[in-house]
Amino acid sequence: MIISLTRKGSIDYAIEMCKYFRPLSPAYIFAENIRTRPPFEADYIKTYSGSLFSFILNSVLFFFKAPGILREFQSGPQKNLTIYFPVFHLWNIIWTFWARRMNIDIVNTTHDFRTHKGEKNILVEYLQRQVISKSKINVFLSDFVLDQAKKYTGLELNKSFVLPHPILENEVTHNLPYSKKPSLLFLGRGVDYKGISLLTEASKGLSISKLTVAGENVSQYEVKDQHFLFVDKYIEKNEMVELALSHEILVLPYTEATQSGVLALGAGAGIPMVISRVGGLPEQLNEKSAQWTNADVMALKTGISELINDEHKYLAVRRELKLFCNQFQQDWEVKFNQMLNLE
């Protein structure tokens, strides 16, 4: 039974993971008002109606509904029921509370053990630790996050397993020719740790046709420059792919990170990337398949400039990225099957 109640965060990851579980014919439960509906049949639960009060009310009501839902699935084809959480949600603790009383095993995926700068949330961290401590198997997307969890005082981890973020593959890959005046792209929400301010400052004076910054709440970082375009909206996966295929360079100027869905999408699209060497990001790609930099203005400017001024390097990074992704996918599927065989 796969339960993913996030409305917009890590949706692409959750849907991608569901695809790999499909041979096992699991039941799927998603939030009713999810931003992107999965391309397969699923059940939906109402979690949020636009206000904090509605969420609190729905949470209280759901606490009493959850055991009935679990009993219904236990009495059906999935008698030896296991719950898999691909993404954190506050209601995961409710599912966990009842699952423990009904002898239902839990497999939990942790994306971020500690919430990021600008999004610090002690309640989220506490509830996530509770789910981790009560799960039979804990999946982490990077050794970086697993190490954070292990170092937390008093937290006893059950069986843990590192399974990286899968590459988000696309039918069409990047094939724009090298340009001496390329277009740069940033994809993601407007939050401080994403490094948008670093990117706009580093991009000033570069020989570029434009810099596109696309994502929710990015307008707060808007800089008046004829070469800068800010698109403040939720960007669907297909829109992100279209943007990646129409720009020469994708930049991830993060100041901290555990892993990145945007990086996984960029890798699947085959677009050359400039990436800050922080957190778990270096675990997602190798040295040759991206341009790696420090998370500061001058390092970003230098890293971007090298791809702009060196055609050989630009084409080599794109070629190495394709080779890396082919091997990564084979290795990832082996690890996924190893996770399924854990007991």
PDB file of N, CA, C and O in Angstrom, residues 26 58 92 167 181 264 268 288 290 311:
ATOM      1  N   PRO A  26       0.279  -2.803  -6.106  1.00  0.00           N
ATOM      2  CA  PRO A  26      -0.057  -2.178  -4.822  1.00  0.00           C
ATOM      3  C   PRO A  26      -1.320  -1.329  -4.916  1.00  0.00           C
ATOM      4  O   PRO A  26      -1.794  -1.005  -6.016  1.00  0.00           O
ATOM      5  N   ASN A  58      -9.667  18.334   9.429  1.00  0.00           N
ATOM      6  CA  ASN A  58      -9.524  17.110   8.637  1.00  0.00           C
ATOM      7  C   ASN A  58      -8.584  16.119   9.312  1.00  0.00           C
ATOM      8  O   ASN A  58      -8.777  14.900   9.237  1.00  0.00           O
ATOM      9  N   ASN A  92       1.442  10.996   8.061  1.00  0.00           N
ATOM     10  CA  ASN A  92       2.178   9.725   8.126  1.00  0.00           C
ATOM     11  C   ASN A  92       2.217   9.189   9.554  1.00  0.00           C
ATOM     12  O   ASN A  92       2.202   7.982   9.780  1.00  0.00           O
ATOM     13  N   ILE A 167      16.619   8.771 -11.718  1.00  0.00           N
ATOM     14  CA  ILE A 167      16.669   9.732 -12.820  1.00  0.00           C
ATOM     15  C   ILE A 167      15.260   9.870 -13.393  1.00  0.00           C
ATOM     16  O   ILE A 167      14.575   8.879 -13.643  1.00  0.00           O
ATOM     17  N   LYS A 181      26.650  32.429 -26.508  1.00  0.00           N
ATOM     18  CA  LYS A 181      25.792  33.301 -25.712  1.00  0.00           C
ATOM     19  C   LYS A 181      24.555  32.497 -25.301  1.00  0.00           C
ATOM     20  O   LYS A 181      23.459  32.685 -25.814  1.00  0.00           O
ATOM     21  N   ALA A 264      17.695  15.486 -10.780  1.00  0.00           N
ATOM     22  CA  ALA A 264      17.271  14.230 -11.403  1.00  0.00           C
ATOM     23  C   ALA A 264      16.539  14.481 -12.713  1.00  0.00           C
ATOM     24  O   ALA A 264      16.699  13.738 -13.689  1.00  0.00           O
ATOM     25  N   GLY A 268      17.855  13.542 -16.526  1.00  0.00           N
ATOM     26  CA  GLY A 268      17.028  12.813 -17.478  1.00  0.00           C
ATOM     27  C   GLY A 268      16.850  13.556 -18.785  1.00  0.00           C
ATOM     28  O   GLY A 268      16.745  12.946 -19.849  1.00  0.00           O
ATOM     29  N   LYS A 288      32.504  14.150 -13.777  1.00  0.00           N
ATOM     30  CA  LYS A 288      32.563  14.543 -15.185  1.00  0.00           C
ATOM     31  C   LYS A 288      31.209  14.904 -15.788  1.00  0.00           C
ATOM     32  O   LYS A 288      31.154  15.531 -16.847  1.00  0.00           O
ATOM     33  N   ALA A 290      28.858  16.904 -14.720  1.00  0.00           N
ATOM     34  CA  ALA A 290      28.357  18.242 -14.405  1.00  0.00           C
ATOM     35  C   ALA A 290      29.534  19.159 -14.133  1.00  0.00           C
ATOM     36  O   ALA A 290      30.668  18.694 -13.934  1.00  0.00           O
ATOM     37  N   GLU A 311      33.735  25.226 -25.645  1.00  0.00           N
ATOM     38  CA  GLU A 311      32.796  24.357 -26.367  1.00  0.00           C
ATOM     39  C   GLU A 311      33.095  22.885 -26.106  1.00  0.00           C
ATOM     40  O   GLU A 311      32.179  22.071 -25.924  1.00  0.00           O
TER      41      GLU A 311
END
